[in-house]
Amino acid sequence: MLTGKVIVVIGGDARQLEIIRKLSTLDAKLSLVGFDQLDDGYIGASKQSIDDVKWNKVDAILLPVSGMNNEGEIETIFSNEKVTLTPEMFRQTPQHCTIFSGITNDTLNHYVKKAKRRLVKLMDRDDIAIYNSIPTAEGTIMMAIQHTDITIHSACVAVIGLGRVGMSVARTFDALGANVKVGANESHQLARITEMGLTPFHTDHLKEELADVDICINTVPELIITAKVLAEMPLHALIIDLASKPGGTDFRYAEKRGMKALLAPGLPGIVAPKTAGKILANVLSDLLQGD
Ligand code: NAP
């Protein structure tokens, strides 16, 4: 239980509601900042303006999956008011206060370092990344259906990268009957792709390997689908780039060549906010109870 713990939840989207629900059930005392348009009431939770938070009483601060921008602003879909954090707010918290955020950036790192507080980057965790790969794969299927006029069954699909997302995406497209090839750059990953019954290829040969695909899904967060690679791809090929912004595709060149290339961030929050919220809520409640 989290009885007596004071937690400030700041901004976010529908995923945050599952977190609030779970923490409220666990008896935490919640301050909700950036939720003034939220109608639901939660036991032990009160809506507050960021200026009214008593930072010296806070045990944990929960930022949304997107963290904050470089100006310290936090996105929220439940308020029209701007929510901005300052380093001073972190500095006023007790030393044991932990900050949880989906991802981080230079500004958040700087704030945390200046205040000498602990930052937990939830999206860096293997458990969350693997659970999240399930709604990500489903969202990718949704996009493939929406943006092609062929079935996934029998389509030639290339997945680039065999990390946590790539593995789930490759497996899901394979299960739907696509002919799936997977690009990787490590021999153990090529071995795993073979073991999965899929066709492996080394990403050094991307140009040749993508020359016959109907759908290409990238998960590598660096420029990998370059203009050179795109120039050899069929014009009808759909590129779904799942890698974090700015993705791994030369979108300018793809557009110039008349190809459909889509950067598709945040699919779990779009296609399954409730599940994605529960994934975060379960891990967060374990972490908070272990603190
Ligand atoms: P990950 O587990 O680190 O997977 C990335 C994979 O790419 C790793 O296996 C890495 O291999 C491989 N890789 C890196 N450079 C490569 C290259 N040049 N050639 C071949 N393989 C290469 O990350 P993840 O959790 O799967 O996430 C992948 C990306 O998707 C991230 O940018 C993440 O932020 C994003 N994401 C997007 C969504 C969405 O909704 N769009 C959802 C979740 C995650 P090594 O391990 O050997 O480096």
Short mmCIF file of C-alpha atoms and ligand atoms in Angstrom, two decimals:
data_model
loop_
_atom_site.label_atom_id
_atom_site.label_comp_id
_atom_site.label_asym_id
_atom_site.label_seq_id
_atom_site.Cartn_x
_atom_site.Cartn_y
_atom_site.Cartn_z
CA MET A 1 0.00 0.00 0.00
CA LEU A 2 1.01 3.61 -0.47
CA THR A 3 -0.72 4.99 2.61
CA GLY A 4 0.79 8.33 3.60
CA LYS A 5 2.78 8.78 0.36
CA VAL A 6 2.30 12.13 -1.32
CA ILE A 7 2.50 11.88 -5.10
CA VAL A 8 2.13 14.72 -7.60
CA VAL A 9 0.85 13.59 -10.98
CA ILE A 10 1.53 16.23 -13.62
CA GLY A 11 -0.16 16.27 -17.03
CA GLY A 12 -0.32 13.56 -19.65
CA ASP A 13 -3.00 11.75 -21.59
CA ALA A 14 -5.56 8.98 -20.96
CA ARG A 15 -2.78 6.64 -19.80
CA GLN A 16 -2.35 8.77 -16.69
CA LEU A 17 -5.93 7.98 -15.62
CA GLU A 18 -5.08 4.31 -15.13
CA ILE A 19 -2.09 5.34 -13.03
CA ILE A 20 -4.22 7.70 -10.93
CA ARG A 21 -6.85 4.96 -10.46
CA LYS A 22 -4.27 2.42 -9.32
CA LEU A 23 -2.41 4.77 -6.97
CA SER A 24 -5.69 5.98 -5.50
CA THR A 25 -6.69 2.34 -4.81
CA LEU A 26 -3.35 1.88 -3.07
CA ASP A 27 -4.27 4.77 -0.75
CA ALA A 28 -1.69 7.31 -1.94
CA LYS A 29 -2.39 11.01 -1.42
CA LEU A 30 -2.47 12.43 -4.94
CA SER A 31 -2.11 16.00 -6.20
CA LEU A 32 -3.30 16.19 -9.78
CA VAL A 33 -1.76 19.07 -11.72
CA GLY A 34 -3.06 19.84 -15.22
CA PHE A 35 -6.29 17.89 -14.78
CA ASP A 36 -8.81 20.71 -14.21
CA GLN A 37 -11.05 19.45 -17.07
CA LEU A 38 -11.16 15.92 -15.67
CA ASP A 39 -14.66 15.13 -14.45
CA ASP A 40 -13.98 11.85 -12.61
CA GLY A 41 -13.21 11.98 -8.92
CA TYR A 42 -10.67 9.66 -7.30
CA ILE A 43 -10.44 8.88 -3.60
CA GLY A 44 -7.50 10.67 -2.02
CA ALA A 45 -6.86 12.81 -5.10
CA SER A 46 -7.25 16.57 -5.39
CA LYS A 47 -6.77 18.83 -8.39
CA GLN A 48 -4.23 21.58 -7.89
CA SER A 49 -2.50 24.35 -9.77
CA ILE A 50 1.26 23.84 -10.05
CA ASP A 51 1.83 26.95 -7.94
CA ASP A 52 -0.19 25.50 -5.03
CA VAL A 53 1.80 22.25 -4.65
CA LYS A 54 3.57 21.92 -1.30
CA TRP A 55 6.81 20.58 -2.77
CA ASN A 56 8.46 20.02 0.61
CA LYS A 57 5.90 17.28 1.38
CA VAL A 58 6.18 15.39 -1.94
CA ASP A 59 7.51 11.81 -2.04
CA ALA A 60 7.27 11.30 -5.79
CA ILE A 61 6.55 13.30 -8.94
CA LEU A 62 5.02 11.56 -11.96
CA LEU A 63 5.56 13.17 -15.33
CA PRO A 64 3.83 11.89 -18.47
CA VAL A 65 5.36 9.46 -20.98
CA SER A 66 6.53 12.44 -23.06
CA GLY A 67 8.30 13.99 -20.03
CA MET A 68 8.75 17.73 -20.50
CA ASN A 69 9.91 19.93 -23.38
CA ASN A 70 13.08 21.97 -23.31
CA GLU A 71 11.23 24.93 -21.74
CA GLY A 72 10.06 22.75 -18.83
CA GLU A 73 6.48 22.65 -20.18
CA ILE A 74 4.43 19.52 -19.68
CA GLU A 75 1.77 18.37 -22.14
CA THR A 76 -1.67 17.71 -20.77
CA ILE A 77 -4.89 16.91 -22.59
CA PHE A 78 -6.99 17.62 -19.49
CA SER A 79 -6.28 21.34 -19.18
CA ASN A 80 -5.91 24.40 -21.36
CA GLU A 81 -3.55 25.96 -18.87
CA LYS A 82 0.18 25.85 -19.38
CA VAL A 83 1.96 23.62 -16.87
CA THR A 84 5.60 24.55 -16.45
CA LEU A 85 8.11 23.04 -14.03
CA THR A 86 11.11 24.94 -12.71
CA PRO A 87 14.32 23.60 -11.11
CA GLU A 88 13.30 25.44 -7.94
CA MET A 89 10.25 23.16 -7.55
CA PHE A 90 12.46 20.05 -7.59
CA ARG A 91 14.89 21.70 -5.19
CA GLN A 92 12.13 22.26 -2.63
CA THR A 93 11.25 18.54 -2.49
CA PRO A 94 12.64 16.28 0.28
CA GLN A 95 15.89 14.53 -0.65
CA HIS A 96 14.20 11.14 -1.05
CA CYS A 97 11.70 12.45 -3.62
CA THR A 98 11.89 10.48 -6.86
CA ILE A 99 10.88 11.78 -10.28
CA PHE A 100 9.30 9.31 -12.70
CA SER A 101 9.06 10.17 -16.39
CA GLY A 102 8.47 8.14 -19.56
CA ILE A 103 11.40 9.67 -21.38
CA THR A 104 13.84 12.43 -20.54
CA ASN A 105 15.66 15.27 -22.30
CA ASP A 106 18.53 17.62 -21.53
CA THR A 107 16.31 20.03 -19.59
CA LEU A 108 14.81 17.38 -17.31
CA ASN A 109 18.24 15.81 -16.76
CA HIS A 110 19.58 19.23 -15.85
CA TYR A 111 16.73 20.00 -13.41
CA VAL A 112 17.16 16.63 -11.68
CA LYS A 113 20.92 16.91 -11.49
CA LYS A 114 20.73 20.46 -10.10
CA ALA A 115 18.28 19.37 -7.40
CA LYS A 116 20.26 16.12 -6.74
CA ARG A 117 17.11 13.99 -7.04
CA ARG A 118 16.65 10.52 -8.55
CA LEU A 119 15.07 10.20 -12.00
CA VAL A 120 13.46 6.94 -13.17
CA LYS A 121 13.04 6.75 -16.96
CA LEU A 122 10.16 4.33 -17.32
CA MET A 123 10.51 3.75 -21.06
CA ASP A 124 14.12 2.61 -20.59
CA ARG A 125 12.93 -0.36 -18.57
CA ASP A 126 12.85 -3.69 -20.38
CA ASP A 127 9.60 -4.80 -18.76
CA ILE A 128 7.69 -1.68 -19.83
CA ALA A 129 9.27 -1.67 -23.31
CA ILE A 130 8.31 -5.32 -23.88
CA TYR A 131 4.74 -4.93 -22.59
CA ASN A 132 4.41 -1.74 -24.66
CA SER A 133 5.57 -3.53 -27.78
CA ILE A 134 2.21 -5.38 -27.80
CA PRO A 135 0.00 -2.31 -28.41
CA THR A 136 2.75 -0.92 -30.66
CA ALA A 137 2.54 -4.00 -32.88
CA GLU A 138 -1.26 -3.77 -32.95
CA GLY A 139 -1.06 -0.08 -33.88
CA THR A 140 1.37 -0.93 -36.68
CA ILE A 141 -1.10 -3.48 -38.05
CA MET A 142 -3.80 -0.80 -37.92
CA MET A 143 -1.62 1.60 -39.92
CA ALA A 144 -0.68 -1.05 -42.47
CA ILE A 145 -4.37 -1.81 -43.06
CA GLN A 146 -5.31 1.87 -43.26
CA HIS A 147 -2.58 2.84 -45.68
CA THR A 148 -2.40 -0.05 -48.16
CA ASP A 149 -4.83 -1.62 -50.60
CA ILE A 150 -3.44 -5.13 -50.17
CA THR A 151 -3.84 -7.74 -47.46
CA ILE A 152 -1.12 -8.21 -44.90
CA HIS A 153 -1.43 -11.91 -45.66
CA SER A 154 1.09 -12.75 -48.42
CA ALA A 155 2.54 -9.20 -48.41
CA CYS A 156 6.31 -8.85 -48.44
CA VAL A 157 7.10 -7.13 -45.14
CA ALA A 158 10.51 -6.01 -43.92
CA VAL A 159 11.11 -5.16 -40.27
CA ILE A 160 14.33 -3.30 -39.48
CA GLY A 161 15.80 -3.92 -36.03
CA LEU A 162 15.23 -6.92 -33.75
CA GLY A 163 14.87 -5.10 -30.46
CA ARG A 164 11.88 -5.21 -28.16
CA VAL A 165 9.52 -3.56 -30.67
CA GLY A 166 10.99 -5.20 -33.80
CA MET A 167 10.60 -8.69 -32.38
CA SER A 168 6.90 -8.21 -31.50
CA VAL A 169 6.13 -6.49 -34.79
CA ALA A 170 7.86 -9.19 -36.85
CA ARG A 171 6.05 -11.94 -34.96
CA THR A 172 2.64 -10.24 -35.32
CA PHE A 173 2.96 -9.71 -39.10
CA ASP A 174 4.19 -13.30 -39.47
CA ALA A 175 1.15 -14.56 -37.55
CA LEU A 176 -1.09 -12.75 -40.05
CA GLY A 177 0.53 -14.65 -42.94
CA ALA A 178 2.90 -11.98 -44.26
CA ASN A 179 6.27 -12.99 -45.73
CA VAL A 180 8.46 -11.35 -43.12
CA LYS A 181 12.15 -10.59 -43.42
CA VAL A 182 14.01 -8.90 -40.58
CA GLY A 183 17.14 -6.77 -40.81
CA ALA A 184 19.69 -6.79 -37.99
CA ASN A 185 23.39 -6.11 -37.61
CA GLU A 186 24.43 -8.63 -34.96
CA SER A 187 25.03 -12.31 -35.69
CA HIS A 188 23.08 -13.42 -32.59
CA GLN A 189 20.09 -11.40 -33.80
CA LEU A 190 20.34 -12.99 -37.26
CA ALA A 191 20.37 -16.38 -35.56
CA ARG A 192 17.27 -15.47 -33.53
CA ILE A 193 15.43 -14.32 -36.67
CA THR A 194 16.19 -17.69 -38.28
CA GLU A 195 15.00 -19.50 -35.14
CA MET A 196 11.72 -17.53 -35.34
CA GLY A 197 11.15 -18.97 -38.82
CA LEU A 198 11.64 -15.56 -40.48
CA THR A 199 14.10 -14.49 -43.16
CA PRO A 200 17.17 -12.72 -41.76
CA PHE A 201 19.28 -10.14 -43.56
CA HIS A 202 22.15 -7.89 -42.54
CA THR A 203 21.29 -4.19 -42.53
CA ASP A 204 24.46 -3.58 -44.59
CA HIS A 205 22.36 -4.97 -47.47
CA LEU A 206 19.29 -2.82 -46.85
CA LYS A 207 19.28 -1.35 -50.38
CA GLU A 208 19.04 -4.76 -52.05
CA GLU A 209 16.73 -6.30 -49.42
CA LEU A 210 14.13 -3.52 -49.52
CA ALA A 211 13.91 -3.54 -53.33
CA ASP A 212 10.91 -5.90 -53.33
CA VAL A 213 8.93 -4.98 -50.21
CA ASP A 214 5.31 -3.93 -49.92
CA ILE A 215 5.63 -2.69 -46.34
CA CYS A 216 8.76 -1.67 -44.45
CA ILE A 217 8.66 -1.11 -40.70
CA ASN A 218 11.61 0.61 -39.09
CA THR A 219 12.47 0.40 -35.40
CA VAL A 220 16.10 1.58 -35.55
CA PRO A 221 16.40 5.07 -34.07
CA GLU A 222 18.99 6.39 -36.51
CA LEU A 223 18.92 7.38 -40.19
CA ILE A 224 18.90 3.98 -41.86
CA ILE A 225 16.35 4.26 -44.68
CA THR A 226 18.45 6.78 -46.57
CA ALA A 227 17.76 8.37 -49.96
CA LYS A 228 20.02 5.70 -51.52
CA VAL A 229 17.88 2.92 -50.02
CA LEU A 230 14.60 4.67 -50.88
CA ALA A 231 15.68 5.16 -54.50
CA GLU A 232 15.70 1.36 -55.00
CA MET A 233 12.41 0.65 -53.20
CA PRO A 234 9.16 0.04 -55.10
CA LEU A 235 7.10 3.25 -55.35
CA HIS A 236 4.05 1.54 -53.85
CA ALA A 237 5.95 0.45 -50.71
CA LEU A 238 4.58 1.82 -47.44
CA ILE A 239 7.11 2.82 -44.79
CA ILE A 240 5.96 2.88 -41.17
CA ASP A 241 8.69 4.37 -39.03
CA LEU A 242 8.24 3.48 -35.36
CA ALA A 243 11.59 4.80 -34.15
CA SER A 244 11.55 7.79 -31.81
CA LYS A 245 11.59 11.23 -33.43
CA PRO A 246 12.96 12.09 -35.96
CA GLY A 247 12.72 8.42 -37.02
CA GLY A 248 15.13 6.54 -39.25
CA THR A 249 13.83 7.56 -42.67
CA ASP A 250 14.79 10.33 -45.05
CA PHE A 251 11.22 11.62 -45.15
CA ARG A 252 12.11 14.55 -47.39
CA TYR A 253 13.43 12.26 -50.09
CA ALA A 254 10.55 9.78 -49.68
CA GLU A 255 8.05 12.58 -50.27
CA LYS A 256 10.02 13.85 -53.24
CA ARG A 257 9.91 10.37 -54.75
CA GLY A 258 6.16 10.15 -54.12
CA MET A 259 6.41 7.37 -51.54
CA LYS A 260 4.22 7.05 -48.48
CA ALA A 261 6.45 7.20 -45.40
CA LEU A 262 4.82 7.72 -42.02
CA LEU A 263 6.44 8.53 -38.70
CA ALA A 264 4.20 6.82 -36.15
CA PRO A 265 5.13 7.80 -32.58
CA GLY A 266 3.18 6.94 -29.46
CA LEU A 267 1.06 4.10 -30.85
CA PRO A 268 0.29 2.47 -27.45
CA GLY A 269 -1.25 5.72 -26.20
CA ILE A 270 -3.27 6.05 -29.42
CA VAL A 271 -4.58 2.52 -29.96
CA ALA A 272 -4.78 1.21 -26.42
CA PRO A 273 -4.48 3.99 -23.81
CA LYS A 274 -6.15 1.87 -21.17
CA THR A 275 -3.78 -1.09 -21.60
CA ALA A 276 -0.78 1.21 -22.00
CA GLY A 277 -1.83 3.04 -18.82
CA LYS A 278 -2.21 -0.23 -16.93
CA ILE A 279 1.28 -1.33 -18.00
CA LEU A 280 2.71 1.87 -16.54
CA ALA A 281 0.47 1.76 -13.47
CA ASN A 282 1.50 -1.80 -12.54
CA VAL A 283 5.23 -1.14 -12.82
CA LEU A 284 4.97 2.25 -11.11
CA SER A 285 3.00 0.92 -8.17
CA ASP A 286 5.61 -1.82 -7.65
CA LEU A 287 8.43 0.75 -7.81
CA LEU A 288 6.67 3.14 -5.40
CA GLN A 289 5.82 0.38 -2.93
CA GLY A 290 9.44 -0.82 -3.04
CA ASP A 291 10.78 2.69 -2.29
P1 NAP B 1 15.59 -1.54 -28.77
O1 NAP B 1 15.12 -2.72 -27.99
O2 NAP B 1 16.81 -0.82 -28.37
O3 NAP B 1 15.70 -1.98 -30.32
C1 NAP B 1 16.37 -1.28 -31.31
C2 NAP B 1 17.12 -2.31 -32.09
O4 NAP B 1 17.75 -1.71 -33.22
C3 NAP B 1 18.24 -2.98 -31.27
O5 NAP B 1 18.12 -4.38 -31.38
C4 NAP B 1 19.50 -2.47 -31.94
O6 NAP B 1 20.53 -3.43 -31.92
C5 NAP B 1 19.02 -2.31 -33.34
N1 NAP B 1 19.88 -1.47 -34.18
C6 NAP B 1 20.48 -0.29 -33.87
N2 NAP B 1 21.17 0.16 -34.94
C7 NAP B 1 21.02 -0.77 -35.92
C8 NAP B 1 21.50 -0.90 -37.25
N3 NAP B 1 22.25 0.04 -37.81
N4 NAP B 1 21.13 -2.00 -37.95
C9 NAP B 1 20.35 -2.95 -37.41
N5 NAP B 1 19.87 -2.91 -36.16
C10 NAP B 1 20.20 -1.82 -35.43
O7 NAP B 1 14.43 -0.45 -28.82
P2 NAP B 1 12.88 -0.75 -28.89
O8 NAP B 1 12.32 -0.76 -27.53
O9 NAP B 1 12.65 -1.91 -29.79
O10 NAP B 1 12.37 0.58 -29.58
C11 NAP B 1 12.77 0.88 -30.90
C12 NAP B 1 12.34 2.30 -31.22
O11 NAP B 1 10.93 2.37 -31.24
C13 NAP B 1 12.81 3.34 -30.20
O12 NAP B 1 13.19 4.50 -30.88
C14 NAP B 1 11.58 3.57 -29.34
O13 NAP B 1 11.58 4.85 -28.75
C15 NAP B 1 10.50 3.44 -30.38
N6 NAP B 1 9.15 3.09 -29.92
C16 NAP B 1 8.14 3.57 -30.65
C17 NAP B 1 6.85 3.24 -30.35
C18 NAP B 1 5.76 3.80 -31.21
O14 NAP B 1 4.60 3.78 -30.81
N7 NAP B 1 6.09 4.27 -32.39
C19 NAP B 1 6.57 2.43 -29.25
C20 NAP B 1 7.64 1.93 -28.51
C21 NAP B 1 8.94 2.26 -28.85
P3 NAP B 1 21.61 -3.40 -30.68
O15 NAP B 1 20.85 -3.80 -29.49
O16 NAP B 1 22.63 -4.39 -31.12
O17 NAP B 1 22.11 -1.98 -30.64
#
